[in-house]
mmCIF file of C-alpha atoms and ligand atoms in Angstrom:
data_model
loop_
_atom_site.group_PDB
_atom_site.id
_atom_site.type_symbol
_atom_site.label_atom_id
_atom_site.label_comp_id
_atom_site.label_asym_id
_atom_site.label_seq_id
_atom_site.Cartn_x
_atom_site.Cartn_y
_atom_site.Cartn_z
ATOM 1 C CA MET A 1 0.000 0.000 0.000
ATOM 2 C CA ILE A 2 1.226 3.454 -0.903
ATOM 3 C CA SER A 3 -0.134 6.672 0.588
ATOM 4 C CA VAL A 4 0.648 10.309 -0.099
ATOM 5 C CA GLY A 5 0.429 13.271 2.278
ATOM 6 C CA ILE A 6 0.229 16.763 0.824
ATOM 7 C CA ASP A 7 0.658 19.796 3.091
ATOM 8 C CA ILE A 8 -0.380 22.972 1.262
ATOM 9 C CA GLY A 9 0.979 25.657 3.572
ATOM 10 C CA SER A 10 0.844 29.439 3.278
ATOM 11 C CA THR A 11 4.427 29.558 2.008
ATOM 12 C CA ALA A 12 5.485 26.069 0.939
ATOM 13 C CA THR A 13 3.664 22.980 -0.346
ATOM 14 C CA LYS A 14 5.146 19.664 0.686
ATOM 15 C CA ALA A 15 4.333 16.104 -0.455
ATOM 16 C CA VAL A 16 5.506 12.791 1.014
ATOM 17 C CA VAL A 17 5.049 9.307 -0.511
ATOM 18 C CA PHE A 18 4.935 6.539 2.095
ATOM 19 C CA ASP A 19 4.917 2.746 1.815
ATOM 20 C CA GLY A 20 5.962 1.930 5.368
ATOM 21 C CA ARG A 21 8.887 4.312 4.938
ATOM 22 C CA ILE A 22 9.340 7.570 3.073
ATOM 23 C CA ILE A 23 10.076 6.727 -0.578
ATOM 24 C CA GLY A 24 9.681 10.184 -2.127
ATOM 25 C CA LYS A 25 9.155 13.794 -1.171
ATOM 26 C CA ALA A 26 9.010 17.140 -2.908
ATOM 27 C CA MET A 27 8.471 20.784 -2.032
ATOM 28 C CA GLU A 28 7.120 23.678 -4.078
ATOM 29 C CA ILE A 29 6.516 27.347 -3.348
ATOM 30 C CA THR A 30 2.753 27.700 -2.765
ATOM 31 C CA GLY A 31 2.494 31.098 -4.479
ATOM 32 C CA TRP A 32 -0.891 32.373 -5.633
ATOM 33 C CA ASP A 33 -2.221 29.008 -6.874
ATOM 34 C CA PRO A 34 -2.316 26.426 -4.044
ATOM 35 C CA LYS A 35 -4.084 23.852 -6.238
ATOM 36 C CA GLU A 36 -1.341 23.923 -8.875
ATOM 37 C CA ALA A 37 1.364 23.855 -6.161
ATOM 38 C CA GLY A 38 -0.349 20.801 -4.672
ATOM 39 C CA TYR A 39 -0.319 18.979 -8.027
ATOM 40 C CA ARG A 40 3.329 19.903 -8.670
ATOM 41 C CA ALA A 41 4.454 18.669 -5.252
ATOM 42 C CA PHE A 42 2.373 15.469 -5.691
ATOM 43 C CA ARG A 43 3.853 14.697 -9.123
ATOM 44 C CA GLY A 44 7.362 15.643 -7.975
ATOM 45 C CA ALA A 45 7.214 13.301 -4.985
ATOM 46 C CA LEU A 46 5.868 10.438 -7.160
ATOM 47 C CA ASP A 47 8.719 11.001 -9.657
ATOM 48 C CA ILE A 48 11.298 10.786 -6.873
ATOM 49 C CA ALA A 49 9.617 7.612 -5.595
ATOM 50 C CA GLY A 50 9.576 6.242 -9.165
ATOM 51 C CA ILE A 51 5.912 5.265 -9.081
ATOM 52 C CA THR A 52 2.866 6.147 -11.149
ATOM 53 C CA GLU A 53 -0.310 7.771 -9.839
ATOM 54 C CA ASP A 54 -2.459 4.650 -10.342
ATOM 55 C CA ARG A 55 -0.455 2.810 -7.645
ATOM 56 C CA VAL A 56 -1.348 5.370 -4.963
ATOM 57 C CA GLY A 57 -4.097 4.593 -2.433
ATOM 58 C CA PRO A 58 -5.003 7.295 0.076
ATOM 59 C CA ILE A 59 -4.012 10.895 -0.693
ATOM 60 C CA VAL A 60 -4.474 12.964 2.446
ATOM 61 C CA GLY A 61 -4.270 16.740 2.400
ATOM 62 C CA THR A 62 -3.509 19.202 5.167
ATOM 63 C CA GLY A 63 -2.557 22.874 5.474
ATOM 64 C CA TYR A 64 -4.707 25.876 4.655
ATOM 65 C CA GLY A 65 -4.786 25.040 0.916
ATOM 66 C CA ARG A 66 -6.154 21.506 1.339
ATOM 67 C CA ILE A 67 -9.620 22.694 0.375
ATOM 68 C CA SER A 68 -8.370 23.436 -3.134
ATOM 69 C CA LEU A 69 -7.165 19.988 -4.255
ATOM 70 C CA PRO A 70 -9.777 17.639 -5.815
ATOM 71 C CA ILE A 71 -7.508 14.537 -5.922
ATOM 72 C CA LEU A 72 -7.513 14.221 -2.132
ATOM 73 C CA THR A 73 -9.225 11.186 -0.606
ATOM 74 C CA GLY A 74 -9.131 12.791 2.847
ATOM 75 C CA LYS A 75 -8.473 16.114 4.568
ATOM 76 C CA VAL A 76 -7.030 16.418 8.062
ATOM 77 C CA THR A 77 -6.070 19.449 10.180
ATOM 78 C CA GLU A 78 -2.441 20.515 10.490
ATOM 79 C CA ILE A 79 -2.713 19.973 14.249
ATOM 80 C CA SER A 80 -3.395 16.234 13.798
ATOM 81 C CA CYS A 81 -0.798 15.882 11.032
ATOM 82 C CA HIS A 82 2.058 17.598 12.889
ATOM 83 C CA ALA A 83 1.230 15.566 15.992
ATOM 84 C CA ARG A 84 1.175 12.301 13.989
ATOM 85 C CA GLY A 85 4.379 13.064 12.097
ATOM 86 C CA ALA A 86 6.283 14.223 15.189
ATOM 87 C CA HIS A 87 5.160 11.200 17.207
ATOM 88 C CA HIS A 88 6.322 8.888 14.406
ATOM 89 C CA LEU A 89 9.775 10.496 14.195
ATOM 90 C CA HIS A 90 10.220 10.972 17.965
ATOM 91 C CA PRO A 91 7.895 8.451 19.646
ATOM 92 C CA GLY A 92 8.208 10.033 23.106
ATOM 93 C CA THR A 93 6.864 13.376 21.875
ATOM 94 C CA ARG A 94 4.385 14.998 24.315
ATOM 95 C CA THR A 95 4.605 18.552 22.908
ATOM 96 C CA VAL A 96 4.973 19.823 19.342
ATOM 97 C CA ILE A 97 6.006 23.389 18.539
ATOM 98 C CA ASP A 98 5.305 24.239 14.908
ATOM 99 C CA ILE A 99 6.379 27.546 13.388
ATOM 100 C CA GLY A 100 5.292 27.827 9.774
ATOM 101 C CA GLY A 101 5.011 30.690 7.342
ATOM 102 C CA GLN A 102 1.907 32.360 8.724
ATOM 103 C CA ASP A 103 1.039 30.661 11.971
ATOM 104 C CA CYS A 104 2.585 29.125 15.028
ATOM 105 C CA LYS A 105 1.178 26.512 17.354
ATOM 106 C CA VAL A 106 1.925 24.461 20.428
ATOM 107 C CA ILE A 107 0.283 21.018 20.499
ATOM 108 C CA SER A 108 0.041 18.776 23.574
ATOM 109 C CA LEU A 109 -0.004 15.006 23.031
ATOM 110 C CA SER A 110 -1.151 12.180 25.282
ATOM 111 C CA ASP A 111 1.366 9.391 25.788
ATOM 112 C CA ASP A 112 -0.339 7.368 23.020
ATOM 113 C CA GLY A 113 0.389 10.220 20.579
ATOM 114 C CA SER A 114 -3.169 11.571 20.308
ATOM 115 C CA VAL A 115 -3.759 15.330 20.507
ATOM 116 C CA SER A 116 -4.915 16.357 23.984
ATOM 117 C CA ASP A 117 -4.801 20.150 23.593
ATOM 118 C CA PHE A 118 -3.383 22.859 21.365
ATOM 119 C CA ILE A 119 -3.059 26.587 21.007
ATOM 120 C CA MET A 120 -2.472 28.427 17.786
ATOM 121 C CA ASN A 121 -1.828 31.942 16.526
ATOM 122 C CA ASP A 122 -3.069 32.283 12.963
ATOM 123 C CA LYS A 123 -4.542 35.763 13.333
ATOM 124 C CA CYS A 124 -1.369 37.801 12.841
ATOM 125 C CA ALA A 125 2.245 37.324 11.790
ATOM 126 C CA ALA A 126 3.681 37.595 15.340
ATOM 127 C CA GLY A 127 5.843 34.577 16.112
ATOM 128 C CA THR A 128 5.758 33.211 12.569
ATOM 129 C CA GLY A 129 8.136 32.701 9.657
ATOM 130 C CA ARG A 130 6.598 35.760 8.031
ATOM 131 C CA PHE A 131 7.750 37.915 10.971
ATOM 132 C CA LEU A 132 11.289 36.577 10.498
ATOM 133 C CA GLN A 133 11.217 37.157 6.733
ATOM 134 C CA VAL A 134 10.123 40.794 7.134
ATOM 135 C CA MET A 135 12.764 41.450 9.812
ATOM 136 C CA ALA A 136 15.511 39.710 7.816
ATOM 137 C CA GLY A 137 14.566 41.927 4.859
ATOM 138 C CA ILE A 138 15.142 45.087 6.927
ATOM 139 C CA LEU A 139 18.576 43.801 7.968
ATOM 140 C CA ASP A 140 19.313 42.868 4.333
ATOM 141 C CA ALA A 141 20.007 39.282 5.430
ATOM 142 C CA THR A 142 18.784 35.846 4.418
ATOM 143 C CA LEU A 143 17.057 33.758 7.085
ATOM 144 C CA ASP A 144 20.240 31.736 7.560
ATOM 145 C CA GLU A 145 22.270 34.936 7.888
ATOM 146 C CA LEU A 146 19.770 36.290 10.409
ATOM 147 C CA GLY A 147 20.340 33.207 12.570
ATOM 148 C CA ALA A 148 24.118 33.429 12.226
ATOM 149 C CA LEU A 149 24.057 37.144 13.136
ATOM 150 C CA ALA A 150 21.927 36.409 16.200
ATOM 151 C CA ALA A 151 24.442 33.797 17.376
ATOM 152 C CA GLY A 152 27.004 36.555 17.954
ATOM 153 C CA GLY A 153 24.650 39.106 19.530
ATOM 154 C CA GLU A 154 23.057 40.126 22.815
ATOM 155 C CA PRO A 155 19.279 40.439 22.278
ATOM 156 C CA VAL A 156 17.984 44.007 22.147
ATOM 157 C CA PRO A 157 14.489 43.828 23.629
ATOM 158 C CA LEU A 158 11.819 44.670 21.049
ATOM 159 C CA SER A 159 8.762 46.071 22.771
ATOM 160 C CA SER A 160 6.308 44.907 20.124
ATOM 161 C CA MET A 161 5.617 41.426 18.773
ATOM 162 C CA CYS A 162 3.472 42.957 16.045
ATOM 163 C CA THR A 163 5.291 42.777 12.702
ATOM 164 C CA VAL A 164 4.258 46.283 11.677
ATOM 165 C CA PHE A 165 5.366 47.967 14.929
ATOM 166 C CA ALA A 166 8.505 45.816 15.262
ATOM 167 C CA GLU A 167 9.486 46.834 11.724
ATOM 168 C CA SER A 168 9.447 50.540 12.727
ATOM 169 C CA GLU A 169 11.304 49.703 15.935
ATOM 170 C CA VAL A 170 14.089 47.855 14.072
ATOM 171 C CA ILE A 171 14.452 50.709 11.583
ATOM 172 C CA GLY A 172 14.791 53.094 14.567
ATOM 173 C CA LEU A 173 17.411 50.864 16.220
ATOM 174 C CA LEU A 174 19.463 50.743 13.012
ATOM 175 C CA ALA A 175 19.274 54.546 12.759
ATOM 176 C CA ARG A 176 20.660 54.823 16.302
ATOM 177 C CA GLY A 177 23.603 52.591 15.348
ATOM 178 C CA THR A 178 22.562 49.436 17.245
ATOM 179 C CA GLY A 179 24.566 46.449 15.968
ATOM 180 C CA LYS A 180 22.819 44.121 13.518
ATOM 181 C CA GLU A 181 23.879 41.146 15.651
ATOM 182 C CA ASN A 182 22.051 42.489 18.688
ATOM 183 C CA ILE A 183 18.962 43.346 16.645
ATOM 184 C CA ALA A 184 18.949 39.876 15.037
ATOM 185 C CA ALA A 185 19.200 38.277 18.486
ATOM 186 C CA GLY A 186 16.321 40.503 19.645
ATOM 187 C CA ILE A 187 14.192 39.502 16.647
ATOM 188 C CA ILE A 188 14.610 35.789 17.328
ATOM 189 C CA ASP A 189 14.048 36.310 21.043
ATOM 190 C CA THR A 190 10.735 37.955 20.143
ATOM 191 C CA ILE A 191 9.674 34.735 18.382
ATOM 192 C CA ALA A 192 10.868 32.714 21.372
ATOM 193 C CA ARG A 193 8.832 34.892 23.774
ATOM 194 C CA ARG A 194 5.748 34.445 21.600
ATOM 195 C CA ILE A 195 6.163 30.663 21.730
ATOM 196 C CA GLN A 196 6.821 30.821 25.483
ATOM 197 C CA GLY A 197 3.539 32.724 25.892
ATOM 198 C CA LEU A 198 1.617 30.064 23.940
ATOM 199 C CA ALA A 199 3.407 27.179 25.675
ATOM 200 C CA GLY A 200 2.291 28.471 29.079
ATOM 201 C CA ARG A 201 -1.367 27.999 28.106
ATOM 202 C CA VAL A 202 -1.370 24.240 27.342
ATOM 203 C CA PRO A 203 0.153 21.211 29.102
ATOM 204 C CA PHE A 204 3.859 21.400 28.230
ATOM 205 C CA LEU A 205 5.613 18.081 28.757
ATOM 206 C CA GLU A 206 8.876 16.650 27.430
ATOM 207 C CA THR A 207 9.756 15.268 24.848
ATOM 208 C CA VAL A 208 9.335 18.517 22.869
ATOM 209 C CA THR A 209 9.587 18.256 19.061
ATOM 210 C CA PHE A 210 10.032 21.376 16.916
ATOM 211 C CA THR A 211 8.545 21.289 13.385
ATOM 212 C CA GLY A 212 7.958 23.643 10.439
ATOM 213 C CA GLY A 213 10.318 25.508 8.142
ATOM 214 C CA THR A 214 11.663 27.745 10.897
ATOM 215 C CA ALA A 215 13.041 24.740 12.775
ATOM 216 C CA GLN A 216 15.651 24.370 10.027
ATOM 217 C CA ASN A 217 17.538 27.244 11.607
ATOM 218 C CA PRO A 218 19.828 25.942 14.377
ATOM 219 C CA HIS A 219 20.203 29.366 15.987
ATOM 220 C CA ILE A 220 16.438 29.788 16.253
ATOM 221 C CA CYS A 221 16.202 26.288 17.739
ATOM 222 C CA ARG A 222 18.849 27.130 20.349
ATOM 223 C CA ILE A 223 17.291 30.469 21.359
ATOM 224 C CA ILE A 224 13.794 28.956 21.712
ATOM 225 C CA ALA A 225 15.178 25.986 23.676
ATOM 226 C CA GLU A 226 16.994 28.355 26.060
ATOM 227 C CA ARG A 227 13.927 30.512 26.609
ATOM 228 C CA LEU A 228 11.702 27.483 27.241
ATOM 229 C CA GLY A 229 14.358 25.805 29.383
ATOM 230 C CA THR A 230 13.953 22.523 27.551
ATOM 231 C CA ARG A 231 15.682 20.387 24.960
ATOM 232 C CA LEU A 232 14.080 20.576 21.508
ATOM 233 C CA HIS A 233 14.064 17.506 19.278
ATOM 234 C CA VAL A 234 14.331 18.678 15.686
ATOM 235 C CA PRO A 235 13.616 16.144 12.931
ATOM 236 C CA LEU A 236 16.090 15.966 10.047
ATOM 237 C CA GLU A 237 13.576 17.657 7.731
ATOM 238 C CA PRO A 238 11.209 19.536 10.017
ATOM 239 C CA GLN A 239 9.322 21.216 7.155
ATOM 240 C CA PHE A 240 7.982 17.825 5.955
ATOM 241 C CA VAL A 241 6.523 16.674 9.281
ATOM 242 C CA GLY A 242 2.944 17.792 8.475
ATOM 243 C CA ALA A 243 2.987 16.063 5.068
ATOM 244 C CA LEU A 244 4.480 12.948 6.653
ATOM 245 C CA GLY A 245 1.734 12.966 9.287
ATOM 246 C CA ALA A 246 -0.906 13.200 6.543
ATOM 247 C CA ALA A 247 0.676 10.269 4.668
ATOM 248 C CA LEU A 248 0.785 8.209 7.889
ATOM 249 C CA ILE A 249 -2.875 8.957 8.672
ATOM 250 C CA GLY A 250 -3.801 7.803 5.138
ATOM 251 C CA TRP A 251 -1.636 4.698 5.425
ATOM 252 C CA GLU A 252 -3.095 3.634 8.766
ATOM 253 C CA ASP A 253 -6.778 4.192 7.873
HETATM 254 P P1 ADP B 301 3.835 26.786 5.761
HETATM 255 O O1 ADP B 301 3.385 25.357 5.918
HETATM 256 O O2 ADP B 301 2.989 27.782 6.499
HETATM 257 O O3 ADP B 301 4.067 27.167 4.335
HETATM 258 P P2 ADP B 301 6.508 25.924 6.480
HETATM 259 O O4 ADP B 301 6.484 25.020 7.675
HETATM 260 O O5 ADP B 301 6.660 25.297 5.148
HETATM 261 O O6 ADP B 301 5.235 26.889 6.521
HETATM 262 O O7 ADP B 301 7.671 26.973 6.729
HETATM 263 C C1 ADP B 301 7.858 28.084 5.892
HETATM 264 C C2 ADP B 301 8.606 29.118 6.680
HETATM 265 O O8 ADP B 301 9.867 28.585 7.079
HETATM 266 C C3 ADP B 301 8.950 30.354 5.859
HETATM 267 O O9 ADP B 301 8.015 31.365 6.132
HETATM 268 C C4 ADP B 301 10.308 30.767 6.372
HETATM 269 O O10 ADP B 301 10.175 31.920 7.164
HETATM 270 C C5 ADP B 301 10.742 29.634 7.292
HETATM 271 N N1 ADP B 301 12.114 29.191 6.973
HETATM 272 C C6 ADP B 301 12.536 28.450 5.920
HETATM 273 N N2 ADP B 301 13.876 28.277 5.968
HETATM 274 C C7 ADP B 301 14.310 28.939 7.084
HETATM 275 C C8 ADP B 301 15.592 29.155 7.694
HETATM 276 N N3 ADP B 301 16.702 28.645 7.172
HETATM 277 N N4 ADP B 301 15.621 29.883 8.832
HETATM 278 C C9 ADP B 301 14.494 30.386 9.374
HETATM 279 N N5 ADP B 301 13.275 30.220 8.856
HETATM 280 C C10 ADP B 301 13.180 29.504 7.723
#
């Protein structure tokens, strides 16, 4: 049996082909056409796996764009998919932190891996990848460079978590000659404080697994781990965890 999970996120669309193990995966920019991105990621992952569409059983979609893809045999929330994927990769997982392009969430799991509670910010860009992208743009840095800068800095406290206000604040700090390193450290600490605020509102037990595109940045992982006072388990490819969870849910049904 072969299943496919497709996670159509706000920024990136990910697909995973699963037959008991991951045999193919692909990622596409979501852009303005989530349906087309979903098809491209689906076909790309099948090509990598070396299989044709007629051999695929369940195709489970997740992410905000899942409503747009007619080929899906099932649709599941990102909460369930991140929980399922994280629990598969790190079986002791009791908490998942997911920071994607336009939302962030903290998910509590029971010891059997089922979701027991969650909290999510999808109303504004605070604490999300989008916040980081805007701030990196002001510092004229890539996301990787932002992390590397932060590693050598002392965080300047930013008073606002709101992307619009923080943008003005960072521009003001640069004008006053504050070092980019210290601003970068302050930017990432702002994300960490946002996550800390969410984490305090649901049961927060170890093992903690960090998923989503932002978890690819080791400096962000370190700063969040320090602020939360816990070790973070980061999968090898954290951006694919939601798509993997969707594929697993399809495979097990
Ligand atoms: P979504 O599912 O909402 O599209 P993803 O989990 O795919 O979100 O993550 C996309 C986000 O990951 C982007 O908004 C970007 O900010 C972030 N990201 C990607 N690579 C890096 C990196 N190296 N450092 C920090 N953030 C990153």
